[in-house]
Amino acid sequence: MCGIAGFFTAEDKKIMNLDDFFKDITLMSQLRGKDSTGMLFLDENYDLSYEKKAIQAADFLDLAKIQEKVREVDNYYGALVHCRARTTGLTNQETAHPFIETDTSGAINFGMVHNGTLKTWDKKEYLSDSQYLAKKLYVDGYQ
């Protein structure tokens, strides 16, 4: 199973010095999955951004872009990390978490990470069960 960790904070309750905490929980989450790593961030304007790669967390944290994001993590209202242990689908950039959905302008409207395995999903149209779940939730909502 995958490793998922993160934090969310209220606007008036921002917590400082979270960069070491976020690095540590990322590395600890690697114990649960080494196939890919991704992060999802919620900024002060309530906009989502993300990074993901089909590499383990220790290598992910070595990337200059990720080091910058982690240094700035105090500026976010929330951040999630997902370390994937592949159970279905391939291991590549497209199947790394988080899965995001955008509007016609390219703005991210929805982001999701998932731990577990779906038994039924459209294997012809989607690369993984989590990608399928993200699209279904975004389009249809929870049913």
Tab-separated table of C-alpha atoms in Angstrom, residues 3-4 6-7 9 14 16-17 26 29 34 52 55-56 62 65 69-70 78 83 89 102 118 130 132:
chain	number	residue	atom	x	y	z
A	3	GLY	CA	2.269	6.143	1.918
A	4	ILE	CA	0.175	9.312	2.314
A	6	GLY	CA	0.370	15.912	4.892
A	7	PHE	CA	-1.143	18.848	6.688
A	9	THR	CA	-4.229	24.608	8.397
A	14	LYS	CA	-0.561	29.051	9.878
A	16	MET	CA	5.810	28.004	10.816
A	17	ASN	CA	8.927	25.923	10.185
A	26	THR	CA	7.933	12.412	2.896
A	29	SER	CA	6.098	7.682	3.575
A	34	LYS	CA	8.925	3.512	-3.774
A	52	LYS	CA	5.073	14.241	-9.344
A	55	ILE	CA	10.996	8.070	-8.594
A	56	GLN	CA	11.309	7.275	-4.894
A	62	ASP	CA	16.827	15.981	-4.206
A	65	LYS	CA	12.178	22.372	-7.882
A	69	LYS	CA	8.589	23.941	-2.834
A	70	VAL	CA	9.498	22.322	0.489
A	78	GLY	CA	-2.042	22.510	2.923
A	83	CYS	CA	4.518	7.653	-2.210
A	89	GLY	CA	-1.388	-0.014	-13.804
A	102	THR	CA	-8.419	21.113	-14.770
A	118	LEU	CA	-10.359	-0.782	-6.901
A	130	SER	CA	-6.654	5.884	-9.035
A	132	TYR	CA	-10.171	6.339	-12.983
